[in-house]
Amino acid sequence: MYSLMTGNNYYETDTNSFDNYFYYNEDFQANMNNDWSYMGDVGTTYMPKSLKPDNIPEWITHVEHMNLLNENLTNDKPSYVDNNGTSAIRTWQGKAMEDWTNDEVLDFIMSELLLECYETSPERSQRFRCISGYIFQQLTEEHCKELSGSKDVGELIYRAKSLYLAQQVGNRLETCANHWTTENNCMIPYPVKIENEGIPGRRPGRPRSVNTVRRKSQKRSEKLWEFIINLLKNSKTCPDLIKWEDFEEGTFKFVQSEKVAQLWGARKKNGNMNYEKFSRALRYYYKSKILQAVPGKRLVYKFGPQAKGWRIASPLY
DNA sequence: CACGCCTTTCCTGTTT
DNA sequence: AAAACAGGAAAGGCGT
């Protein structure tokens, strides 16, 4: 059981494919009373219904393995879009952390990273994608470091979440103990997507093959246009610093152009960035069709056909 | 070290 | 007049 949870069995098989992994998982499900549930699309994974605090390290390892497998599929998937294509941005505010959805956890983390001028690209928080608020609030500092892949970022996230939890005065709901003893443990607040046909637990579509000898450091740094998309998805910056002019068209406008440029400069550890230079970089995107000019409108740009990942279900206004 | 991709920096000129 | 927009030229940084 342990090896299954950690994904070791997957690596013990000779054919490294999703098929193998999921077949193992089906066996596992059969044997363990459907303890694992299929959770949805790319970027999500199996979630044990009866996850206990002691199992969190194993769960994280499991998540890490799953994300490793999913890694090459998630690049152009908007980080905030959940299984139903619904954006969860900002909805976590004022809400008990344990009720946060995975997307709300992500938005919280992104917001905190942005404040500290860390990269907010999806890669940065990749391994948090499978963490619901219920799990998130239980993570230790070590968990956070491990998931973020960084001591500093892990500490930052842990500090931020501790602060938030501390501010949740008086609304400590049931204790964990109550949860664990509840019949049919299923209280992890995650939008479980039940597959009503096909093999239970089987991921839809063609299984993705995995090449095990690759991806050492595919930590591609955040491109300028990706940075802009992330600003538009972040309630800390949209619509205060940047906003959609017309989401359907893909046009957006810099509300505080100099601040956005400085934010970009901070990201690149360059205190000399300003909108003049920032905009020059944007104009270079015209050639590659990542951006298009919007004549007559100042500070307004339009995403071109080569810009991926900006179209989300519920844009901020 | 080379090379290519993305900017960053600087600049001249034009438009709003 | 001030702020944006347009691009050319060249250098910087970084990953491969």
mmCIF file of C-alpha atoms (C1' of nucleotides) in Angstrom:
data_model
loop_
_atom_site.group_PDB
_atom_site.id
_atom_site.type_symbol
_atom_site.label_atom_id
_atom_site.label_comp_id
_atom_site.label_asym_id
_atom_site.label_seq_id
_atom_site.Cartn_x
_atom_site.Cartn_y
_atom_site.Cartn_z
ATOM 1 C CA MET A 1 0.000 0.000 0.000
ATOM 2 C CA TYR A 2 2.713 2.379 0.903
ATOM 3 C CA SER A 3 4.534 1.914 -2.325
ATOM 4 C CA LEU A 4 1.354 2.451 -4.229
ATOM 5 C CA MET A 5 0.678 5.645 -2.435
ATOM 6 C CA THR A 6 4.104 6.946 -3.103
ATOM 7 C CA GLY A 7 3.964 5.859 -6.670
ATOM 8 C CA ASN A 8 6.929 3.563 -6.334
ATOM 9 C CA ASN A 9 5.156 0.783 -8.093
ATOM 10 C CA TYR A 10 4.891 2.940 -11.092
ATOM 11 C CA TYR A 11 8.592 3.205 -11.316
ATOM 12 C CA GLU A 12 9.089 -0.457 -10.728
ATOM 13 C CA THR A 13 7.189 -1.318 -13.855
ATOM 14 C CA ASP A 14 9.135 -1.681 -17.030
ATOM 15 C CA THR A 15 6.810 0.203 -19.291
ATOM 16 C CA ASN A 16 6.569 3.712 -18.043
ATOM 17 C CA SER A 17 3.156 4.669 -19.174
ATOM 18 C CA PHE A 18 0.062 6.155 -17.723
ATOM 19 C CA ASP A 19 -1.704 2.940 -18.546
ATOM 20 C CA ASN A 20 0.427 1.017 -16.164
ATOM 21 C CA TYR A 21 0.035 3.524 -13.462
ATOM 22 C CA PHE A 22 -3.676 3.676 -13.716
ATOM 23 C CA TYR A 23 -4.119 -0.040 -13.896
ATOM 24 C CA TYR A 24 -2.216 -0.280 -10.697
ATOM 25 C CA ASN A 25 -4.456 2.330 -9.364
ATOM 26 C CA GLU A 26 -7.548 0.425 -10.372
ATOM 27 C CA ASP A 27 -6.289 -2.593 -8.518
ATOM 28 C CA PHE A 28 -5.587 -0.347 -5.658
ATOM 29 C CA GLN A 29 -9.064 1.046 -5.783
ATOM 30 C CA ALA A 30 -10.593 -2.385 -5.887
ATOM 31 C CA ASN A 31 -8.567 -3.492 -2.939
ATOM 32 C CA MET A 32 -8.866 -0.387 -0.906
ATOM 33 C CA ASN A 33 -12.568 0.245 -1.218
ATOM 34 C CA ASN A 34 -12.256 2.971 -3.789
ATOM 35 C CA ASP A 35 -9.974 4.906 -1.593
ATOM 36 C CA TRP A 36 -8.737 6.903 -4.525
ATOM 37 C CA SER A 37 -10.948 8.945 -6.744
ATOM 38 C CA TYR A 38 -10.360 10.228 -10.174
ATOM 39 C CA MET A 39 -10.130 13.939 -9.792
ATOM 40 C CA GLY A 40 -10.446 15.422 -13.214
ATOM 41 C CA ASP A 41 -8.320 17.006 -15.834
ATOM 42 C CA VAL A 42 -4.699 17.766 -16.348
ATOM 43 C CA GLY A 43 -3.078 19.154 -13.277
ATOM 44 C CA THR A 44 -5.292 17.250 -10.906
ATOM 45 C CA THR A 45 -4.762 13.814 -9.562
ATOM 46 C CA TYR A 46 -6.038 11.098 -7.382
ATOM 47 C CA MET A 47 -7.157 12.202 -3.995
ATOM 48 C CA PRO A 48 -7.410 9.760 -1.165
ATOM 49 C CA LYS A 49 -10.790 10.146 0.412
ATOM 50 C CA SER A 50 -9.529 9.184 3.804
ATOM 51 C CA LEU A 51 -6.337 11.153 3.921
ATOM 52 C CA LYS A 52 -5.094 11.412 7.474
ATOM 53 C CA PRO A 53 -2.582 13.919 8.792
ATOM 54 C CA ASP A 54 0.053 11.246 9.125
ATOM 55 C CA ASN A 55 -0.289 10.429 5.455
ATOM 56 C CA ILE A 56 0.289 13.933 4.190
ATOM 57 C CA PRO A 57 3.974 13.344 3.381
ATOM 58 C CA GLU A 58 3.029 10.313 1.340
ATOM 59 C CA TRP A 59 0.282 12.261 -0.304
ATOM 60 C CA ILE A 60 2.695 14.988 -1.259
ATOM 61 C CA THR A 61 5.049 12.446 -2.745
ATOM 62 C CA HIS A 62 2.171 10.998 -4.638
ATOM 63 C CA VAL A 63 1.150 14.409 -5.900
ATOM 64 C CA GLU A 64 4.691 15.082 -6.936
ATOM 65 C CA HIS A 65 4.810 11.940 -8.968
ATOM 66 C CA MET A 66 1.522 12.721 -10.604
ATOM 67 C CA ASN A 67 2.597 16.209 -11.451
ATOM 68 C CA LEU A 68 5.809 14.916 -12.855
ATOM 69 C CA LEU A 69 3.731 12.820 -15.167
ATOM 70 C CA ASN A 70 1.432 15.674 -16.001
ATOM 71 C CA GLU A 71 4.168 18.220 -16.295
ATOM 72 C CA ASN A 72 4.429 18.343 -20.041
ATOM 73 C CA LEU A 73 0.696 18.669 -20.385
ATOM 74 C CA THR A 74 0.084 21.605 -18.160
ATOM 75 C CA ASN A 75 2.077 24.339 -19.797
ATOM 76 C CA ASP A 76 -0.703 26.053 -21.653
ATOM 77 C CA LYS A 77 -3.432 25.284 -19.191
ATOM 78 C CA PRO A 78 -4.529 28.317 -17.263
ATOM 79 C CA SER A 79 -3.450 27.740 -13.718
ATOM 80 C CA TYR A 80 -6.594 29.074 -12.193
ATOM 81 C CA VAL A 81 -9.166 27.169 -14.134
ATOM 82 C CA ASP A 82 -10.639 24.304 -12.219
ATOM 83 C CA ASN A 83 -12.235 21.147 -13.519
ATOM 84 C CA ASN A 84 -15.399 22.880 -14.543
ATOM 85 C CA GLY A 85 -13.523 25.649 -16.258
ATOM 86 C CA THR A 86 -14.607 27.986 -13.515
ATOM 87 C CA SER A 87 -12.289 30.601 -12.204
ATOM 88 C CA ALA A 88 -12.066 30.737 -8.448
ATOM 89 C CA ILE A 89 -10.105 33.909 -8.153
ATOM 90 C CA ARG A 90 -10.602 36.053 -5.126
ATOM 91 C CA THR A 91 -13.361 33.863 -3.759
ATOM 92 C CA TRP A 92 -11.178 32.630 -0.916
ATOM 93 C CA GLN A 93 -11.133 36.001 0.755
ATOM 94 C CA GLY A 94 -12.937 35.931 4.063
ATOM 95 C CA LYS A 95 -13.608 32.247 3.727
ATOM 96 C CA ALA A 96 -12.446 29.520 6.055
ATOM 97 C CA MET A 97 -9.285 28.061 4.617
ATOM 98 C CA GLU A 98 -10.491 24.529 5.009
ATOM 99 C CA ASP A 99 -13.312 25.299 2.609
ATOM 100 C CA TRP A 100 -11.052 26.596 -0.114
ATOM 101 C CA THR A 101 -11.012 24.772 -3.381
ATOM 102 C CA ASN A 102 -7.729 23.905 -5.012
ATOM 103 C CA ASP A 103 -8.032 26.965 -7.210
ATOM 104 C CA GLU A 104 -8.576 29.202 -4.263
ATOM 105 C CA VAL A 105 -5.473 27.802 -2.624
ATOM 106 C CA LEU A 106 -3.578 28.567 -5.808
ATOM 107 C CA ASP A 107 -4.904 32.082 -5.995
ATOM 108 C CA PHE A 108 -3.935 32.697 -2.389
ATOM 109 C CA ILE A 109 -0.403 31.475 -3.041
ATOM 110 C CA MET A 110 -0.075 33.432 -6.252
ATOM 111 C CA SER A 111 -1.182 36.587 -4.524
ATOM 112 C CA GLU A 112 1.341 36.162 -1.752
ATOM 113 C CA LEU A 113 4.148 35.390 -4.181
ATOM 114 C CA LEU A 114 3.291 38.430 -6.210
ATOM 115 C CA LEU A 115 3.437 40.680 -3.174
ATOM 116 C CA GLU A 116 6.943 39.478 -2.499
ATOM 117 C CA CYS A 117 7.888 39.848 -6.135
ATOM 118 C CA TYR A 118 8.321 36.157 -6.677
ATOM 119 C CA GLU A 119 7.534 34.561 -9.952
ATOM 120 C CA THR A 120 3.865 33.736 -10.196
ATOM 121 C CA SER A 121 4.093 31.457 -13.154
ATOM 122 C CA PRO A 122 2.186 28.190 -12.964
ATOM 123 C CA GLU A 123 5.441 26.289 -12.710
ATOM 124 C CA ARG A 124 6.156 27.881 -9.402
ATOM 125 C CA SER A 125 3.067 26.508 -7.743
ATOM 126 C CA GLN A 126 2.692 23.442 -9.878
ATOM 127 C CA ARG A 127 2.786 21.046 -6.987
ATOM 128 C CA PHE A 128 0.152 22.950 -5.060
ATOM 129 C CA ARG A 129 -2.424 22.306 -7.725
ATOM 130 C CA CYS A 130 -3.660 19.190 -6.045
ATOM 131 C CA ILE A 131 -3.957 20.702 -2.601
ATOM 132 C CA SER A 132 -7.385 21.570 -1.327
ATOM 133 C CA GLY A 133 -7.850 24.127 1.390
ATOM 134 C CA TYR A 134 -8.520 21.373 3.828
ATOM 135 C CA ILE A 135 -5.144 19.844 3.168
ATOM 136 C CA PHE A 136 -3.462 23.202 2.742
ATOM 137 C CA GLN A 137 -4.254 24.351 6.227
ATOM 138 C CA GLN A 138 -2.656 21.238 7.666
ATOM 139 C CA LEU A 139 0.609 21.501 5.794
ATOM 140 C CA THR A 140 3.703 22.019 7.859
ATOM 141 C CA GLU A 141 6.458 24.399 6.927
ATOM 142 C CA GLU A 142 8.411 21.437 5.626
ATOM 143 C CA HIS A 143 5.503 20.439 3.434
ATOM 144 C CA CYS A 144 5.371 23.926 1.993
ATOM 145 C CA LYS A 145 9.081 23.932 1.277
ATOM 146 C CA GLU A 146 8.860 20.584 -0.391
ATOM 147 C CA LEU A 147 5.851 21.493 -2.504
ATOM 148 C CA SER A 148 7.220 24.829 -3.592
ATOM 149 C CA GLY A 149 10.636 23.370 -4.213
ATOM 150 C CA SER A 150 12.171 26.317 -2.451
ATOM 151 C CA LYS A 151 13.118 27.131 1.115
ATOM 152 C CA ASP A 152 12.269 30.793 0.784
ATOM 153 C CA VAL A 153 9.021 30.320 -1.056
ATOM 154 C CA GLY A 154 7.981 27.514 1.257
ATOM 155 C CA GLU A 155 8.578 29.695 4.272
ATOM 156 C CA LEU A 156 6.714 32.543 2.674
ATOM 157 C CA ILE A 157 3.707 30.404 1.889
ATOM 158 C CA TYR A 158 3.697 28.833 5.319
ATOM 159 C CA ARG A 159 3.958 32.214 6.995
ATOM 160 C CA ALA A 160 1.159 33.632 4.883
ATOM 161 C CA LYS A 161 -1.150 30.742 5.529
ATOM 162 C CA SER A 162 -0.382 30.767 9.250
ATOM 163 C CA LEU A 163 -1.196 34.443 9.343
ATOM 164 C CA TYR A 164 -4.457 33.866 7.554
ATOM 165 C CA LEU A 165 -5.350 31.040 9.880
ATOM 166 C CA ALA A 166 -4.498 33.161 12.892
ATOM 167 C CA GLN A 167 -6.891 35.780 11.626
ATOM 168 C CA GLN A 168 -9.693 33.297 11.422
ATOM 169 C CA VAL A 169 -10.811 34.128 14.906
ATOM 170 C CA GLY A 170 -13.396 32.056 16.579
ATOM 171 C CA ASN A 171 -14.365 30.053 13.588
ATOM 172 C CA ARG A 172 -12.440 26.943 14.261
ATOM 173 C CA LEU A 173 -14.928 24.483 13.045
ATOM 174 C CA GLU A 174 -14.775 20.843 13.862
ATOM 175 C CA THR A 175 -11.422 19.516 14.864
ATOM 176 C CA CYS A 176 -9.547 17.201 12.626
ATOM 177 C CA ALA A 177 -10.352 14.369 14.956
ATOM 178 C CA ASN A 178 -14.008 14.776 14.245
ATOM 179 C CA HIS A 179 -13.330 14.580 10.582
ATOM 180 C CA TRP A 180 -11.328 11.430 10.753
ATOM 181 C CA THR A 181 -13.957 9.554 12.658
ATOM 182 C CA THR A 182 -16.817 10.557 10.462
ATOM 183 C CA GLU A 183 -18.451 7.740 8.585
ATOM 184 C CA ASN A 184 -17.158 7.243 5.075
ATOM 185 C CA ASN A 185 -14.539 9.913 5.326
ATOM 186 C CA CYS A 186 -15.186 12.116 2.382
ATOM 187 C CA MET A 187 -14.903 15.585 3.730
ATOM 188 C CA ILE A 188 -11.983 16.819 1.757
ATOM 189 C CA PRO A 189 -13.551 19.844 0.137
ATOM 190 C CA TYR A 190 -12.541 19.187 -3.378
ATOM 191 C CA PRO A 191 -14.829 19.182 -6.376
ATOM 192 C CA VAL A 192 -14.708 15.463 -6.942
ATOM 193 C CA LYS A 193 -15.527 14.603 -10.493
ATOM 194 C CA ILE A 194 -17.206 11.262 -10.634
ATOM 195 C CA GLU A 195 -16.696 9.311 -13.786
ATOM 196 C CA ASN A 196 -19.977 7.680 -14.552
ATOM 197 C CA GLU A 197 -18.792 5.487 -17.345
ATOM 198 C CA GLY A 198 -15.765 3.608 -18.438
ATOM 199 C CA ILE A 199 -13.266 2.039 -16.141
ATOM 200 C CA PRO A 200 -13.432 3.643 -12.741
ATOM 201 C CA GLY A 201 -10.383 5.689 -11.999
ATOM 202 C CA ARG A 202 -9.273 5.647 -15.569
ATOM 203 C CA ARG A 203 -8.128 8.917 -16.992
ATOM 204 C CA PRO A 204 -10.034 9.778 -20.175
ATOM 205 C CA GLY A 205 -8.292 10.046 -23.474
ATOM 206 C CA ARG A 206 -5.137 8.483 -24.698
ATOM 207 C CA PRO A 207 -2.712 7.675 -21.907
ATOM 208 C CA ARG A 208 0.349 9.847 -22.061
ATOM 209 C CA SER A 209 3.613 8.082 -22.308
ATOM 210 C CA VAL A 210 6.306 9.232 -19.985
ATOM 211 C CA ASN A 211 9.927 9.422 -20.820
ATOM 212 C CA THR A 212 11.718 8.894 -17.534
ATOM 213 C CA VAL A 213 15.076 10.095 -18.754
ATOM 214 C CA ARG A 214 14.355 13.750 -19.129
ATOM 215 C CA ARG A 215 13.262 16.872 -17.346
ATOM 216 C CA LYS A 216 16.055 17.826 -15.045
ATOM 217 C CA SER A 217 15.530 21.505 -14.850
ATOM 218 C CA GLN A 218 12.784 22.485 -17.181
ATOM 219 C CA LYS A 219 12.117 25.484 -14.988
ATOM 220 C CA ARG A 220 11.530 27.798 -17.853
ATOM 221 C CA SER A 221 11.422 31.319 -16.584
ATOM 222 C CA GLU A 222 8.287 33.354 -16.916
ATOM 223 C CA LYS A 223 8.066 35.270 -20.152
ATOM 224 C CA LEU A 224 6.888 38.832 -20.221
ATOM 225 C CA TRP A 225 3.621 37.964 -21.892
ATOM 226 C CA GLU A 226 3.005 35.196 -19.365
ATOM 227 C CA PHE A 227 3.665 37.656 -16.603
ATOM 228 C CA ILE A 228 0.994 39.900 -18.043
ATOM 229 C CA ILE A 229 -1.494 37.076 -18.214
ATOM 230 C CA ASN A 230 -0.816 36.248 -14.601
ATOM 231 C CA LEU A 231 -1.386 39.851 -13.621
ATOM 232 C CA LEU A 232 -4.753 39.715 -15.326
ATOM 233 C CA LYS A 233 -5.622 36.608 -13.368
ATOM 234 C CA ASN A 234 -4.523 37.977 -10.046
ATOM 235 C CA SER A 235 -7.010 39.879 -7.937
ATOM 236 C CA LYS A 236 -4.136 41.832 -6.414
ATOM 237 C CA THR A 237 -3.295 43.417 -9.744
ATOM 238 C CA CYS A 238 -6.462 43.201 -11.809
ATOM 239 C CA PRO A 239 -8.142 45.578 -12.191
ATOM 240 C CA ASP A 240 -5.999 47.940 -10.137
ATOM 241 C CA LEU A 241 -2.860 47.847 -12.270
ATOM 242 C CA ILE A 242 -4.069 46.150 -15.403
ATOM 243 C CA LYS A 243 -7.543 45.268 -16.602
ATOM 244 C CA TRP A 244 -9.411 43.745 -19.455
ATOM 245 C CA GLU A 245 -10.534 46.241 -22.033
ATOM 246 C CA ASP A 246 -12.555 43.592 -23.814
ATOM 247 C CA PHE A 247 -11.999 40.070 -22.636
ATOM 248 C CA GLU A 248 -13.793 38.510 -25.595
ATOM 249 C CA GLU A 249 -11.452 40.288 -27.972
ATOM 250 C CA GLY A 250 -8.449 39.692 -25.770
ATOM 251 C CA THR A 251 -7.689 43.356 -25.330
ATOM 252 C CA PHE A 252 -6.339 44.641 -22.065
ATOM 253 C CA LYS A 253 -5.234 47.973 -20.736
ATOM 254 C CA PHE A 254 -2.516 49.065 -18.376
ATOM 255 C CA VAL A 255 -4.170 51.100 -15.673
ATOM 256 C CA GLN A 256 -0.948 51.968 -13.895
ATOM 257 C CA SER A 257 1.593 51.392 -16.608
ATOM 258 C CA GLU A 258 4.625 52.500 -14.626
ATOM 259 C CA LYS A 259 3.732 50.269 -11.700
ATOM 260 C CA VAL A 260 3.310 47.266 -13.922
ATOM 261 C CA ALA A 261 6.688 47.972 -15.463
ATOM 262 C CA GLN A 262 8.243 48.249 -12.019
ATOM 263 C CA LEU A 263 6.621 44.995 -11.004
ATOM 264 C CA TRP A 264 8.163 43.364 -14.033
ATOM 265 C CA GLY A 265 11.482 44.956 -13.161
ATOM 266 C CA ALA A 266 11.195 43.625 -9.614
ATOM 267 C CA ARG A 267 10.559 40.196 -11.019
ATOM 268 C CA LYS A 268 13.721 40.441 -13.046
ATOM 269 C CA LYS A 269 15.600 42.112 -10.205
ATOM 270 C CA ASN A 270 15.949 45.203 -12.301
ATOM 271 C CA GLY A 271 15.130 48.436 -10.560
ATOM 272 C CA ASN A 272 15.597 50.447 -13.722
ATOM 273 C CA MET A 273 12.620 49.143 -15.602
ATOM 274 C CA ASN A 274 10.059 51.648 -16.741
ATOM 275 C CA TYR A 275 7.124 51.669 -19.086
ATOM 276 C CA GLU A 276 9.136 53.032 -21.968
ATOM 277 C CA LYS A 277 11.440 50.023 -22.001
ATOM 278 C CA PHE A 278 8.691 47.672 -20.930
ATOM 279 C CA SER A 279 6.558 48.717 -23.863
ATOM 280 C CA ARG A 280 9.425 48.253 -26.290
ATOM 281 C CA ALA A 281 9.517 44.615 -25.283
ATOM 282 C CA LEU A 282 5.789 44.416 -25.826
ATOM 283 C CA ARG A 283 6.108 45.853 -29.313
ATOM 284 C CA TYR A 284 8.552 43.120 -30.198
ATOM 285 C CA TYR A 285 5.678 40.711 -29.593
ATOM 286 C CA TYR A 286 3.815 42.144 -32.576
ATOM 287 C CA LYS A 287 6.134 40.338 -34.921
ATOM 288 C CA SER A 288 5.560 36.973 -33.291
ATOM 289 C CA LYS A 289 1.790 37.462 -33.030
ATOM 290 C CA ILE A 290 1.822 37.092 -29.280
ATOM 291 C CA LEU A 291 0.456 40.604 -29.114
ATOM 292 C CA GLN A 292 -1.262 42.810 -31.625
ATOM 293 C CA ALA A 293 -1.381 46.557 -31.709
ATOM 294 C CA VAL A 294 -4.636 48.323 -30.951
ATOM 295 C CA PRO A 295 -4.441 51.539 -32.939
ATOM 296 C CA GLY A 296 -5.948 54.622 -31.431
ATOM 297 C CA LYS A 297 -6.154 53.283 -27.895
ATOM 298 C CA ARG A 298 -3.373 54.216 -25.560
ATOM 299 C CA LEU A 299 -2.015 51.603 -23.165
ATOM 300 C CA VAL A 300 -4.207 48.990 -24.780
ATOM 301 C CA TYR A 301 -2.831 45.803 -26.294
ATOM 302 C CA LYS A 302 -4.419 42.718 -27.708
ATOM 303 C CA PHE A 303 -3.405 39.113 -27.286
ATOM 304 C CA GLY A 304 -2.525 37.566 -30.600
ATOM 305 C CA PRO A 305 -2.955 34.000 -31.806
ATOM 306 C CA GLN A 306 0.340 32.917 -30.296
ATOM 307 C CA ALA A 307 -0.569 33.965 -26.760
ATOM 308 C CA LYS A 308 -1.900 30.949 -24.927
ATOM 309 C CA GLY A 309 -3.608 30.653 -21.597
ATOM 310 C CA TRP A 310 -5.266 34.009 -21.169
ATOM 311 C CA ARG A 311 -8.805 32.936 -21.950
ATOM 312 C CA ILE A 312 -10.366 31.813 -18.702
ATOM 313 C CA ALA A 313 -13.943 31.180 -17.723
ATOM 314 C CA SER A 314 -14.416 34.031 -15.315
ATOM 315 C CA PRO A 315 -12.153 36.981 -16.024
ATOM 316 C CA LEU A 316 -11.723 39.662 -13.406
ATOM 317 C CA TYR A 317 -13.095 43.087 -14.126
ATOM 318 C "C1'" DC B 1 32.714 29.040 -26.241
ATOM 319 C "C1'" DA B 2 28.949 29.632 -29.516
ATOM 320 C "C1'" DC B 3 24.244 30.410 -30.627
ATOM 321 C "C1'" DG B 4 19.603 31.730 -30.390
ATOM 322 C "C1'" DC B 5 15.845 33.554 -27.958
ATOM 323 C "C1'" DC B 6 14.077 37.297 -25.117
ATOM 324 C "C1'" DT B 7 14.422 41.019 -23.604
ATOM 325 C "C1'" DT B 8 16.861 45.622 -22.081
ATOM 326 C "C1'" DT B 9 18.765 49.945 -23.213
ATOM 327 C "C1'" DC B 10 19.085 53.886 -26.057
ATOM 328 C "C1'" DC B 11 17.559 56.671 -29.532
ATOM 329 C "C1'" DT B 12 15.140 59.342 -33.301
ATOM 330 C "C1'" DG B 13 10.944 60.439 -35.003
ATOM 331 C "C1'" DT B 14 5.761 60.466 -35.023
ATOM 332 C "C1'" DT B 15 1.147 60.623 -32.971
ATOM 333 C "C1'" DT B 16 -2.341 61.635 -29.592
ATOM 334 C "C1'" DA C 1 3.700 70.056 -23.725
ATOM 335 C "C1'" DA C 2 3.594 65.520 -22.027
ATOM 336 C "C1'" DA C 3 2.890 60.903 -22.625
ATOM 337 C "C1'" DA C 4 2.550 57.082 -25.910
ATOM 338 C "C1'" DC C 5 3.665 54.724 -29.924
ATOM 339 C "C1'" DA C 6 7.074 52.897 -33.493
ATOM 340 C "C1'" DG C 7 10.946 50.431 -34.545
ATOM 341 C "C1'" DG C 8 16.137 50.202 -35.597
ATOM 342 C "C1'" DA C 9 20.452 49.017 -33.487
ATOM 343 C "C1'" DA C 10 23.047 46.871 -30.287
ATOM 344 C "C1'" DA C 11 24.110 44.779 -25.852
ATOM 345 C "C1'" DG C 12 22.863 41.696 -21.922
ATOM 346 C "C1'" DG C 13 21.414 37.318 -19.834
ATOM 347 C "C1'" DC C 14 20.531 32.834 -19.917
ATOM 348 C "C1'" DG C 15 19.768 28.130 -21.253
ATOM 349 C "C1'" DT C 16 21.446 24.531 -24.353
#
